PDB file of C-alpha atoms in Angstrom:
ATOM      1  CA  MET A   1      52.727 138.660  10.307  1.00  0.00           C
ATOM      2  CA  ILE A   2      51.128 135.641   8.632  1.00  0.00           C
ATOM      3  CA  TRP A   3      53.129 133.043   6.686  1.00  0.00           C
ATOM      4  CA  ALA A   4      51.465 131.762   3.511  1.00  0.00           C
ATOM      5  CA  TYR A   5      53.901 128.866   2.978  1.00  0.00           C
ATOM      6  CA  PRO A   6      55.229 128.050   6.476  1.00  0.00           C
ATOM      7  CA  ASP A   7      57.528 125.141   5.650  1.00  0.00           C
ATOM      8  CA  PHE A   8      59.779 125.967   8.590  1.00  0.00           C
ATOM      9  CA  ASN A   9      61.581 122.628   8.442  1.00  0.00           C
ATOM     10  CA  LEU A  10      62.832 123.387   4.932  1.00  0.00           C
ATOM     11  CA  ILE A  11      63.771 126.942   5.912  1.00  0.00           C
ATOM     12  CA  PHE A  12      65.636 125.734   9.010  1.00  0.00           C
ATOM     13  CA  TRP A  13      67.689 123.181   7.090  1.00  0.00           C
ATOM     14  CA  LEU A  14      68.502 125.621   4.293  1.00  0.00           C
ATOM     15  CA  ALA A  15      69.656 128.186   6.853  1.00  0.00           C
ATOM     16  CA  ALA A  16      71.685 125.623   8.776  1.00  0.00           C
ATOM     17  CA  VAL A  17      73.427 124.275   5.676  1.00  0.00           C
ATOM     18  CA  PHE A  18      74.211 127.769   4.420  1.00  0.00           C
ATOM     19  CA  THR A  19      75.538 128.889   7.804  1.00  0.00           C
ATOM     20  CA  ILE A  20      77.797 125.863   8.264  1.00  0.00           C
ATOM     21  CA  LEU A  21      79.206 126.008   4.735  1.00  0.00           C
ATOM     22  CA  TYR A  22      79.665 129.750   4.688  1.00  0.00           C
ATOM     23  CA  VAL A  23      81.243 129.975   8.130  1.00  0.00           C
ATOM     24  CA  GLY A  24      83.618 127.175   7.093  1.00  0.00           C
ATOM     25  CA  TYR A  25      84.433 129.029   3.883  1.00  0.00           C
ATOM     26  CA  MET A  26      85.103 132.321   5.675  1.00  0.00           C
ATOM     27  CA  TYR A  27      87.250 130.630   8.318  1.00  0.00           C
ATOM     28  CA  ARG A  28      89.327 128.894   5.649  1.00  0.00           C
ATOM     29  CA  PHE A  29      89.594 132.139   3.694  1.00  0.00           C
ATOM     30  CA  TYR A  30      90.755 133.992   6.831  1.00  0.00           C
ATOM     31  CA  ARG A  31      93.353 131.334   7.644  1.00  0.00           C
ATOM     32  CA  ILE A  32      94.802 131.473   4.137  1.00  0.00           C
ATOM     33  CA  ASN A  33      94.970 135.267   4.098  1.00  0.00           C
ATOM     34  CA  LYS A  34      96.057 135.749   7.691  1.00  0.00           C
ATOM     35  CA  LYS A  35      99.521 136.673   6.564  1.00  0.00           C
ATOM     36  CA  LEU A  36      98.230 138.941   3.776  1.00  0.00           C
ATOM     37  CA  ASN A  37      97.104 141.771   6.033  1.00  0.00           C
ATOM     38  CA  VAL A  38      93.391 140.867   5.963  1.00  0.00           C
ATOM     39  CA  LYS A  39      91.198 143.327   7.806  1.00  0.00           C
ATOM     40  CA  ALA A  40      88.844 141.368  10.085  1.00  0.00           C
ATOM     41  CA  TYR A  41      86.057 143.929   9.899  1.00  0.00           C
ATOM     42  CA  ARG A  42      85.975 143.562   6.092  1.00  0.00           C
ATOM     43  CA  LEU A  43      85.325 139.853   6.424  1.00  0.00           C
ATOM     44  CA  VAL A  44      82.607 140.559   8.980  1.00  0.00           C
ATOM     45  CA  LEU A  45      80.931 143.068   6.630  1.00  0.00           C
ATOM     46  CA  LYS A  46      81.003 140.596   3.751  1.00  0.00           C
ATOM     47  CA  MET A  47      79.563 137.893   5.984  1.00  0.00           C
ATOM     48  CA  LEU A  48      76.788 140.180   7.261  1.00  0.00           C
ATOM     49  CA  LEU A  49      75.914 141.238   3.705  1.00  0.00           C
ATOM     50  CA  ARG A  50      75.584 137.673   2.470  1.00  0.00           C
ATOM     51  CA  PHE A  51      73.747 136.537   5.580  1.00  0.00           C
ATOM     52  CA  SER A  52      71.327 139.428   5.113  1.00  0.00           C
ATOM     53  CA  TYR A  53      70.221 138.658   1.575  1.00  0.00           C
ATOM     54  CA  PHE A  54      70.149 134.917   2.204  1.00  0.00           C
ATOM     55  CA  ALA A  55      67.875 135.501   5.216  1.00  0.00           C
ATOM     56  CA  LEU A  56      65.657 137.730   3.069  1.00  0.00           C
ATOM     57  CA  PHE A  57      65.423 134.950   0.447  1.00  0.00           C
ATOM     58  CA  LEU A  58      64.254 132.565   3.174  1.00  0.00           C
ATOM     59  CA  ILE A  59      61.654 135.049   4.426  1.00  0.00           C
ATOM     60  CA  ALA A  60      60.350 135.521   0.873  1.00  0.00           C
ATOM     61  CA  LEU A  61      60.170 131.712   0.490  1.00  0.00           C
ATOM     62  CA  ALA A  62      57.917 131.545   3.558  1.00  0.00           C
ATOM     63  CA  GLY A  63      55.424 133.952   1.945  1.00  0.00           C
ATOM     64  CA  PRO A  64      54.976 136.727   4.537  1.00  0.00           C
ATOM     65  CA  SER A  65      51.530 138.362   4.587  1.00  0.00           C
ATOM     66  CA  VAL A  66      50.744 141.548   6.494  1.00  0.00           C
ATOM     67  CA  GLY A  67      47.215 142.548   7.489  1.00  0.00           C
ATOM     68  CA  THR A  68      43.923 140.723   6.930  1.00  0.00           C
ATOM     69  CA  SER A  69      40.585 141.490   5.330  1.00  0.00           C
ATOM     70  CA  LEU A  70      37.290 139.687   4.801  1.00  0.00           C
ATOM     71  CA  LYS A  71      36.589 138.502   1.254  1.00  0.00           C
ATOM     72  CA  GLU A  72      33.345 137.082  -0.086  1.00  0.00           C
ATOM     73  CA  ILE A  73      33.676 133.871  -2.080  1.00  0.00           C
ATOM     74  CA  LYS A  74      30.702 133.049  -4.304  1.00  0.00           C
ATOM     75  CA  GLU A  75      29.884 129.436  -5.085  1.00  0.00           C
ATOM     76  CA  GLU A  76      28.493 128.929  -8.580  1.00  0.00           C
ATOM     77  CA  GLY A  77      26.813 125.953 -10.169  1.00  0.00           C
ATOM     78  CA  ARG A  78      24.871 124.845 -13.218  1.00  0.00           C
ATOM     79  CA  ASP A  79      21.930 122.558 -13.838  1.00  0.00           C
ATOM     80  CA  ILE A  80      22.723 120.227 -16.749  1.00  0.00           C
ATOM     81  CA  PHE A  81      20.542 117.508 -18.239  1.00  0.00           C
ATOM     82  CA  ILE A  82      22.248 114.986 -20.537  1.00  0.00           C
ATOM     83  CA  ALA A  83      19.843 113.385 -23.016  1.00  0.00           C
ATOM     84  CA  ILE A  84      21.184 110.166 -24.559  1.00  0.00           C
ATOM     85  CA  ASP A  85      19.725 108.491 -27.627  1.00  0.00           C
ATOM     86  CA  LEU A  86      19.253 104.776 -26.899  1.00  0.00           C
ATOM     87  CA  SER A  87      17.621 103.786 -30.160  1.00  0.00           C
ATOM     88  CA  GLN A  88      18.923 100.650 -31.903  1.00  0.00           C
ATOM     89  CA  SER A  89      21.082 102.726 -34.263  1.00  0.00           C
ATOM     90  CA  MET A  90      23.332 103.637 -31.320  1.00  0.00           C
ATOM     91  CA  ASN A  91      24.654 100.054 -31.441  1.00  0.00           C
ATOM     92  CA  ALA A  92      26.241 100.782 -34.825  1.00  0.00           C
ATOM     93  CA  THR A  93      29.970 100.161 -34.996  1.00  0.00           C
ATOM     94  CA  ASP A  94      31.098 102.963 -37.315  1.00  0.00           C
ATOM     95  CA  ILE A  95      32.690 104.259 -34.094  1.00  0.00           C
ATOM     96  CA  GLY A  96      34.586 101.673 -32.115  1.00  0.00           C
ATOM     97  CA  PRO A  97      33.586  99.707 -30.158  1.00  0.00           C
ATOM     98  CA  SER A  98      30.096 101.147 -30.798  1.00  0.00           C
ATOM     99  CA  ARG A  99      28.421 104.540 -30.719  1.00  0.00           C
ATOM    100  CA  LEU A 100      26.832 103.920 -27.336  1.00  0.00           C
ATOM    101  CA  GLN A 101      29.920 102.446 -25.688  1.00  0.00           C
ATOM    102  CA  ARG A 102      32.019 105.382 -26.870  1.00  0.00           C
ATOM    103  CA  ILE A 103      29.461 107.865 -25.527  1.00  0.00           C
ATOM    104  CA  LYS A 104      29.380 106.133 -22.146  1.00  0.00           C
ATOM    105  CA  PHE A 105      33.160 106.426 -21.878  1.00  0.00           C
ATOM    106  CA  GLU A 106      33.173 110.118 -22.808  1.00  0.00           C
ATOM    107  CA  LEU A 107      30.263 110.965 -20.489  1.00  0.00           C
ATOM    108  CA  LYS A 108      32.033 109.478 -17.481  1.00  0.00           C
ATOM    109  CA  ASN A 109      34.849 111.970 -18.001  1.00  0.00           C
ATOM    110  CA  LEU A 110      32.411 114.815 -18.600  1.00  0.00           C
ATOM    111  CA  VAL A 111      30.490 114.097 -15.400  1.00  0.00           C
ATOM    112  CA  LYS A 112      33.737 114.115 -13.400  1.00  0.00           C
ATOM    113  CA  ARG A 113      34.689 117.441 -14.985  1.00  0.00           C
ATOM    114  CA  PHE A 114      31.510 119.091 -13.680  1.00  0.00           C
ATOM    115  CA  ALA A 115      31.434 117.592 -10.206  1.00  0.00           C
ATOM    116  CA  GLY A 116      30.316 120.936  -8.744  1.00  0.00           C
ATOM    117  CA  ASP A 117      27.179 121.104 -10.904  1.00  0.00           C
ATOM    118  CA  ARG A 118      23.861 119.290 -10.714  1.00  0.00           C
ATOM    119  CA  ILE A 119      23.576 116.769 -13.535  1.00  0.00           C
ATOM    120  CA  GLY A 120      20.627 114.650 -14.609  1.00  0.00           C
ATOM    121  CA  LEU A 121      20.202 111.921 -17.239  1.00  0.00           C
ATOM    122  CA  ILE A 122      17.424 111.562 -19.803  1.00  0.00           C
ATOM    123  CA  ILE A 123      17.204 108.498 -22.049  1.00  0.00           C
ATOM    124  CA  PHE A 124      15.087 108.438 -25.189  1.00  0.00           C
ATOM    125  CA  SER A 125      14.198 106.862 -28.501  1.00  0.00           C
ATOM    126  CA  SER A 126      10.577 107.311 -29.584  1.00  0.00           C
ATOM    127  CA  GLU A 127       9.830 108.319 -25.961  1.00  0.00           C
ATOM    128  CA  ALA A 128      11.882 110.021 -23.243  1.00  0.00           C
ATOM    129  CA  PHE A 129      12.385 108.969 -19.639  1.00  0.00           C
ATOM    130  CA  ILE A 130      14.202 110.388 -16.637  1.00  0.00           C
ATOM    131  CA  GLN A 131      17.001 107.959 -15.838  1.00  0.00           C
ATOM    132  CA  CYS A 132      18.474 110.119 -13.076  1.00  0.00           C
ATOM    133  CA  PRO A 133      17.106 113.421 -11.713  1.00  0.00           C
ATOM    134  CA  LEU A 134      19.390 116.408 -11.192  1.00  0.00           C
ATOM    135  CA  THR A 135      21.947 115.481  -8.556  1.00  0.00           C
ATOM    136  CA  PHE A 136      25.432 116.262  -7.238  1.00  0.00           C
ATOM    137  CA  ASP A 137      26.013 112.569  -6.463  1.00  0.00           C
ATOM    138  CA  GLN A 138      28.832 111.402  -8.716  1.00  0.00           C
ATOM    139  CA  ASN A 139      28.511 107.761  -7.677  1.00  0.00           C
ATOM    140  CA  VAL A 140      24.841 107.618  -8.686  1.00  0.00           C
ATOM    141  CA  LEU A 141      25.566 109.234 -12.046  1.00  0.00           C
ATOM    142  CA  GLN A 142      28.428 106.859 -12.798  1.00  0.00           C
ATOM    143  CA  LEU A 143      26.249 103.886 -11.857  1.00  0.00           C
ATOM    144  CA  HIS A 144      23.486 104.969 -14.236  1.00  0.00           C
ATOM    145  CA  LEU A 145      25.986 105.573 -17.042  1.00  0.00           C
ATOM    146  CA  ASP A 146      27.368 102.057 -16.623  1.00  0.00           C
ATOM    147  CA  GLY A 147      23.877 100.615 -17.013  1.00  0.00           C
ATOM    148  CA  LEU A 148      22.939 102.404 -20.248  1.00  0.00           C
ATOM    149  CA  ASN A 149      21.816 100.067 -23.059  1.00  0.00           C
ATOM    150  CA  THR A 150      19.375 100.171 -25.942  1.00  0.00           C
ATOM    151  CA  GLY A 151      17.007  97.749 -24.190  1.00  0.00           C
ATOM    152  CA  LEU A 152      15.940 100.437 -21.693  1.00  0.00           C
ATOM    153  CA  VAL A 153      13.641 102.255 -24.154  1.00  0.00           C
ATOM    154  CA  PRO A 154      11.099 101.310 -26.854  1.00  0.00           C
ATOM    155  CA  SER A 155      12.625 100.576 -30.260  1.00  0.00           C
ATOM    156  CA  GLN A 156      10.134 102.219 -32.607  1.00  0.00           C
ATOM    157  CA  GLY A 157      12.536 104.834 -34.003  1.00  0.00           C
ATOM    158  CA  THR A 158      13.794 108.167 -32.704  1.00  0.00           C
ATOM    159  CA  ASP A 159      11.895 111.324 -31.739  1.00  0.00           C
ATOM    160  CA  ILE A 160      14.308 114.150 -30.878  1.00  0.00           C
ATOM    161  CA  SER A 161      11.470 116.328 -29.611  1.00  0.00           C
ATOM    162  CA  ALA A 162      10.815 113.893 -26.739  1.00  0.00           C
ATOM    163  CA  PRO A 163      13.959 114.701 -24.701  1.00  0.00           C
ATOM    164  CA  LEU A 164      13.576 118.419 -25.471  1.00  0.00           C
ATOM    165  CA  ALA A 165      10.066 118.401 -24.032  1.00  0.00           C
ATOM    166  CA  MET A 166      11.156 116.308 -21.048  1.00  0.00           C
ATOM    167  CA  ALA A 167      14.056 118.627 -20.177  1.00  0.00           C
ATOM    168  CA  LEU A 168      11.859 121.719 -20.549  1.00  0.00           C
ATOM    169  CA  SER A 169       9.180 120.311 -18.234  1.00  0.00           C
ATOM    170  CA  LYS A 170      11.726 119.245 -15.579  1.00  0.00           C
ATOM    171  CA  PHE A 171      13.498 122.588 -15.623  1.00  0.00           C
ATOM    172  CA  GLU A 172      10.206 124.461 -15.366  1.00  0.00           C
ATOM    173  CA  ALA A 173       9.072 122.230 -12.497  1.00  0.00           C
ATOM    174  CA  GLU A 174      12.026 123.550 -10.480  1.00  0.00           C
ATOM    175  CA  GLU A 175      11.299 127.160 -11.372  1.00  0.00           C
ATOM    176  CA  THR A 176      12.236 129.632  -8.625  1.00  0.00           C
ATOM    177  CA  ASN A 177      12.543 133.399  -8.391  1.00  0.00           C
ATOM    178  CA  GLU A 178      16.303 133.252  -8.952  1.00  0.00           C
ATOM    179  CA  VAL A 179      17.832 133.098 -12.412  1.00  0.00           C
ATOM    180  CA  LYS A 180      19.368 129.670 -12.993  1.00  0.00           C
ATOM    181  CA  SER A 181      22.031 128.469 -15.383  1.00  0.00           C
ATOM    182  CA  ARG A 182      20.385 125.608 -17.273  1.00  0.00           C
ATOM    183  CA  SER A 183      21.722 123.570 -20.156  1.00  0.00           C
ATOM    184  CA  LEU A 184      20.807 120.433 -22.074  1.00  0.00           C
ATOM    185  CA  ILE A 185      23.348 118.176 -23.794  1.00  0.00           C
ATOM    186  CA  LEU A 186      21.548 116.248 -26.536  1.00  0.00           C
ATOM    187  CA  ILE A 187      23.451 113.216 -27.826  1.00  0.00           C
ATOM    188  CA  SER A 188      22.196 111.364 -30.905  1.00  0.00           C
ATOM    189  CA  ASP A 189      23.076 110.238 -34.415  1.00  0.00           C
ATOM    190  CA  GLY A 190      20.517 112.765 -35.650  1.00  0.00           C
ATOM    191  CA  GLU A 191      18.066 110.314 -37.235  1.00  0.00           C
ATOM    192  CA  ASP A 192      14.683 111.824 -36.362  1.00  0.00           C
ATOM    193  CA  PHE A 193      11.504 110.142 -37.510  1.00  0.00           C
ATOM    194  CA  ALA A 194       9.201 112.797 -36.022  1.00  0.00           C
ATOM    195  CA  ASP A 195      10.750 116.141 -37.024  1.00  0.00           C
ATOM    196  CA  ASN A 196       8.432 118.160 -34.773  1.00  0.00           C
ATOM    197  CA  PHE A 197      10.911 119.916 -32.496  1.00  0.00           C
ATOM    198  CA  ARG A 198      10.750 123.470 -33.856  1.00  0.00           C
ATOM    199  CA  ASP A 199       8.123 124.760 -31.414  1.00  0.00           C
ATOM    200  CA  LEU A 200      10.094 123.291 -28.529  1.00  0.00           C
ATOM    201  CA  THR A 201      13.351 125.030 -29.456  1.00  0.00           C
ATOM    202  CA  ALA A 202      11.552 128.381 -29.329  1.00  0.00           C
ATOM    203  CA  LYS A 203      10.245 127.609 -25.823  1.00  0.00           C
ATOM    204  CA  LEU A 204      13.679 126.429 -24.691  1.00  0.00           C
ATOM    205  CA  ASN A 205      15.241 129.618 -25.986  1.00  0.00           C
ATOM    206  CA  GLU A 206      12.635 131.762 -24.191  1.00  0.00           C
ATOM    207  CA  ALA A 207      13.350 129.883 -20.955  1.00  0.00           C
ATOM    208  CA  GLY A 208      17.094 130.530 -21.303  1.00  0.00           C
ATOM    209  CA  ILE A 209      17.942 126.836 -21.706  1.00  0.00           C
ATOM    210  CA  ARG A 210      20.885 126.278 -24.008  1.00  0.00           C
ATOM    211  CA  VAL A 211      21.033 123.042 -25.967  1.00  0.00           C
ATOM    212  CA  PHE A 212      24.456 121.675 -26.839  1.00  0.00           C
ATOM    213  CA  THR A 213      24.084 118.901 -29.399  1.00  0.00           C
ATOM    214  CA  VAL A 214      26.538 116.067 -30.059  1.00  0.00           C
ATOM    215  CA  GLY A 215      26.303 114.169 -33.325  1.00  0.00           C
ATOM    216  CA  VAL A 216      27.576 110.602 -32.944  1.00  0.00           C
ATOM    217  CA  GLY A 217      28.514 108.534 -35.982  1.00  0.00           C
ATOM    218  CA  THR A 218      29.873 108.977 -39.490  1.00  0.00           C
ATOM    219  CA  GLU A 219      28.337 110.021 -42.782  1.00  0.00           C
ATOM    220  CA  GLN A 220      29.422 106.686 -44.277  1.00  0.00           C
ATOM    221  CA  GLY A 221      27.492 104.887 -41.537  1.00  0.00           C
ATOM    222  CA  SER A 222      27.370 101.181 -40.819  1.00  0.00           C
ATOM    223  CA  THR A 223      25.025  98.288 -40.240  1.00  0.00           C
ATOM    224  CA  ILE A 224      23.266  97.789 -36.890  1.00  0.00           C
ATOM    225  CA  PRO A 225      24.164  94.578 -35.047  1.00  0.00           C
ATOM    226  CA  ARG A 226      21.366  92.441 -33.573  1.00  0.00           C
ATOM    227  CA  GLY A 227      22.221  89.098 -32.053  1.00  0.00           C
ATOM    228  CA  ASN A 228      24.395  87.194 -34.530  1.00  0.00           C
ATOM    229  CA  GLY A 229      23.222  89.242 -37.494  1.00  0.00           C
ATOM    230  CA  PHE A 230      22.054  92.719 -38.438  1.00  0.00           C
ATOM    231  CA  ILE A 231      18.840  94.709 -38.422  1.00  0.00           C
ATOM    232  CA  VAL A 232      17.204  94.385 -41.832  1.00  0.00           C
ATOM    233  CA  ASP A 233      15.454  97.212 -43.680  1.00  0.00           C
ATOM    234  CA  PRO A 234      11.988  95.772 -44.510  1.00  0.00           C
ATOM    235  CA  ARG A 235      11.696  97.971 -47.612  1.00  0.00           C
ATOM    236  CA  THR A 236      14.781  96.525 -49.306  1.00  0.00           C
ATOM    237  CA  ASN A 237      15.230  93.294 -47.355  1.00  0.00           C
ATOM    238  CA  GLN A 238      18.880  94.328 -46.952  1.00  0.00           C
ATOM    239  CA  PRO A 239      20.868  95.193 -43.793  1.00  0.00           C
ATOM    240  CA  ALA A 240      19.798  98.654 -42.624  1.00  0.00           C
ATOM    241  CA  ILE A 241      22.478 101.346 -42.768  1.00  0.00           C
ATOM    242  CA  THR A 242      22.478 104.107 -40.149  1.00  0.00           C
ATOM    243  CA  ARG A 243      24.330 107.357 -40.850  1.00  0.00           C
ATOM    244  CA  LEU A 244      25.030 110.541 -38.956  1.00  0.00           C
ATOM    245  CA  GLU A 245      22.473 113.167 -39.948  1.00  0.00           C
ATOM    246  CA  PRO A 246      23.656 116.437 -38.396  1.00  0.00           C
ATOM    247  CA  ALA A 247      21.201 118.891 -39.983  1.00  0.00           C
ATOM    248  CA  ASN A 248      18.567 118.797 -37.234  1.00  0.00           C
ATOM    249  CA  MET A 249      21.199 118.693 -34.500  1.00  0.00           C
ATOM    250  CA  ARG A 250      22.828 121.836 -35.872  1.00  0.00           C
ATOM    251  CA  LEU A 251      19.451 123.554 -36.152  1.00  0.00           C
ATOM    252  CA  ILE A 252      18.483 122.773 -32.554  1.00  0.00           C
ATOM    253  CA  ALA A 253      21.792 124.152 -31.264  1.00  0.00           C
ATOM    254  CA  ALA A 254      21.517 127.300 -33.377  1.00  0.00           C
ATOM    255  CA  GLN A 255      17.949 128.038 -32.274  1.00  0.00           C
ATOM    256  CA  THR A 256      18.801 127.767 -28.568  1.00  0.00           C
ATOM    257  CA  ASP A 257      22.078 129.711 -28.520  1.00  0.00           C
ATOM    258  CA  GLY A 258      24.013 126.467 -28.097  1.00  0.00           C
ATOM    259  CA  GLN A 259      26.665 124.731 -30.192  1.00  0.00           C
ATOM    260  CA  TYR A 260      26.958 121.582 -32.260  1.00  0.00           C
ATOM    261  CA  PHE A 261      29.782 119.068 -31.796  1.00  0.00           C
ATOM    262  CA  GLU A 262      30.663 115.715 -33.363  1.00  0.00           C
ATOM    263  CA  LEU A 263      32.135 112.507 -32.082  1.00  0.00           C
ATOM    264  CA  SER A 264      33.674 109.831 -34.276  1.00  0.00           C
ATOM    265  CA  ASP A 265      37.003 108.083 -34.708  1.00  0.00           C
ATOM    266  CA  GLN A 266      38.124 111.000 -36.902  1.00  0.00           C
ATOM    267  CA  VAL A 267      36.444 113.956 -35.130  1.00  0.00           C
ATOM    268  CA  GLN A 268      36.580 114.163 -31.338  1.00  0.00           C
ATOM    269  CA  GLU A 269      35.039 117.376 -30.023  1.00  0.00           C
ATOM    270  CA  ILE A 270      34.015 116.347 -26.511  1.00  0.00           C
ATOM    271  CA  GLN A 271      36.769 118.530 -25.044  1.00  0.00           C
ATOM    272  CA  ASP A 272      35.363 121.469 -27.008  1.00  0.00           C
ATOM    273  CA  LEU A 273      31.931 120.664 -25.569  1.00  0.00           C
ATOM    274  CA  MET A 274      33.326 120.762 -22.024  1.00  0.00           C
ATOM    275  CA  LEU A 275      34.978 124.119 -22.665  1.00  0.00           C
ATOM    276  CA  ALA A 276      31.750 125.520 -24.100  1.00  0.00           C
ATOM    277  CA  ILE A 277      29.793 124.443 -21.016  1.00  0.00           C
ATOM    278  CA  GLU A 278      32.441 125.930 -18.729  1.00  0.00           C
ATOM    279  CA  ARG A 279      32.008 129.267 -20.487  1.00  0.00           C
ATOM    280  CA  VAL A 280      28.335 129.298 -19.514  1.00  0.00           C
ATOM    281  CA  GLU A 281      28.069 131.479 -16.425  1.00  0.00           C
ATOM    282  CA  GLY A 282      26.926 129.496 -13.423  1.00  0.00           C
ATOM    283  CA  THR A 283      24.220 130.406 -10.919  1.00  0.00           C
ATOM    284  CA  VAL A 284      25.330 131.708  -7.536  1.00  0.00           C
ATOM    285  CA  THR A 285      24.260 128.917  -5.197  1.00  0.00           C
ATOM    286  CA  GLY A 286      25.801 130.339  -2.046  1.00  0.00           C
ATOM    287  CA  SER A 287      28.550 132.514  -0.626  1.00  0.00           C
ATOM    288  CA  ARG A 288      30.908 132.507   2.310  1.00  0.00           C
ATOM    289  CA  MET A 289      33.285 134.996   3.896  1.00  0.00           C
ATOM    290  CA  ILE A 290      36.951 134.113   4.271  1.00  0.00           C
ATOM    291  CA  GLU A 291      39.812 135.973   5.916  1.00  0.00           C
ATOM    292  CA  ALA A 292      42.314 136.945   3.254  1.00  0.00           C
ATOM    293  CA  SER A 293      45.754 138.499   3.613  1.00  0.00           C
ATOM    294  CA  ALA A 294      48.080 140.146   1.111  1.00  0.00           C
ATOM    295  CA  ASN A 295      51.277 138.216   0.378  1.00  0.00           C
ATOM    296  CA  LYS A 296      54.220 140.648   0.580  1.00  0.00           C
ATOM    297  CA  TYR A 297      56.990 138.219  -0.347  1.00  0.00           C
ATOM    298  CA  PHE A 298      58.106 140.306  -3.328  1.00  0.00           C
ATOM    299  CA  TYR A 299      59.359 143.173  -1.116  1.00  0.00           C
ATOM    300  CA  PHE A 300      61.764 140.839   0.677  1.00  0.00           C
ATOM    301  CA  LEU A 301      62.720 139.196  -2.615  1.00  0.00           C
ATOM    302  CA  LEU A 302      63.526 142.544  -4.281  1.00  0.00           C
ATOM    303  CA  ILE A 303      65.687 143.693  -1.355  1.00  0.00           C
ATOM    304  CA  ALA A 304      67.518 140.349  -1.331  1.00  0.00           C
ATOM    305  CA  LEU A 305      68.176 140.546  -5.078  1.00  0.00           C
ATOM    306  CA  ALA A 306      69.426 144.115  -4.738  1.00  0.00           C
ATOM    307  CA  LEU A 307      71.883 143.117  -1.986  1.00  0.00           C
ATOM    308  CA  ALA A 308      73.034 140.128  -4.039  1.00  0.00           C
ATOM    309  CA  VAL A 309      73.717 142.397  -7.032  1.00  0.00           C
ATOM    310  CA  VAL A 310      75.652 144.799  -4.791  1.00  0.00           C
ATOM    311  CA  ASP A 311      77.698 141.856  -3.502  1.00  0.00           C
ATOM    312  CA  MET A 312      78.564 140.802  -7.062  1.00  0.00           C
ATOM    313  CA  ILE A 313      79.158 144.217  -8.641  1.00  0.00           C
ATOM    314  CA  LEU A 314      80.781 146.028  -5.730  1.00  0.00           C
ATOM    315  CA  PRO A 315      82.586 143.366  -3.724  1.00  0.00           C
ATOM    316  CA  LEU A 316      84.096 144.418  -0.394  1.00  0.00           C
ATOM    317  CA  LYS A 317      87.858 144.125  -0.424  1.00  0.00           C
ATOM    318  CA  THR A 318      89.187 141.690   2.105  1.00  0.00           C
ATOM    319  CA  ILE A 319      92.867 142.200   1.324  1.00  0.00           C
ATOM    320  CA  LYS A 320      94.718 145.478   1.601  1.00  0.00           C
ATOM    321  CA  LEU A 321      97.636 145.735  -0.854  1.00  0.00           C
TER     322      LEU A 321
END
């Protein structure tokens, strides 16, 4: 017999305390009723009954398992690229403390949530770059997330097609005969000055790469800090206002069998994003055989409960009148 929860110290002390208290109780009860024609064998039967179901409770607590069998455990994983918009508009403060700082905080939690998956980072504005290739190394990912800032990429606007093309090329470069679970998380305020992503979404969909998009910002928008002032719109000579534009983000998600989520001070759907990614079936990356046994504690527990009920409903008489 195998014990699933072999806390024998706890079991020993419970048994010892019960035995001492119950023996003391029975002795006191016998002394009091000695002159009342108590039958000794009745006390012995009552003691044996209570000892029996208490012992069965202790056995059930230890989790007895009978018999063993080999069970195959499959290890699953996903390949996930996170593409982060680092254009100047991500410094906007319509989300406190800023869009980029809020995203960095949320991504640290997301990366920890998927510690068993390979995750890579893509940064982009008008161009896309690999900041961190696909890796299981949590420390490396956290280090790269800490260092994200809008000075890492060119500041000539935003081209959403750039990270889509980059992710597609990197996933295809690792193409193998096995079917892989591949996803892209695209994070941006949705301002796209190129609008040429439609061919790429079709290719991503054909390759089985789901794109989950996260719109960051508000429709009211805000100015974009730069130094001690703000970025100025050269057409109006007034501070430029950046707003969340979710239309393209929704379209990309829809065309790749993904989902669209938003992040602002009012709408916080990062948890929904994590749940959506968890629902994506992972790729079997390996398997191992373990020896499993069936826990039979409930048989002992049922017998103990039955004896306890008998003790309560049909008590053995200890006094003969």
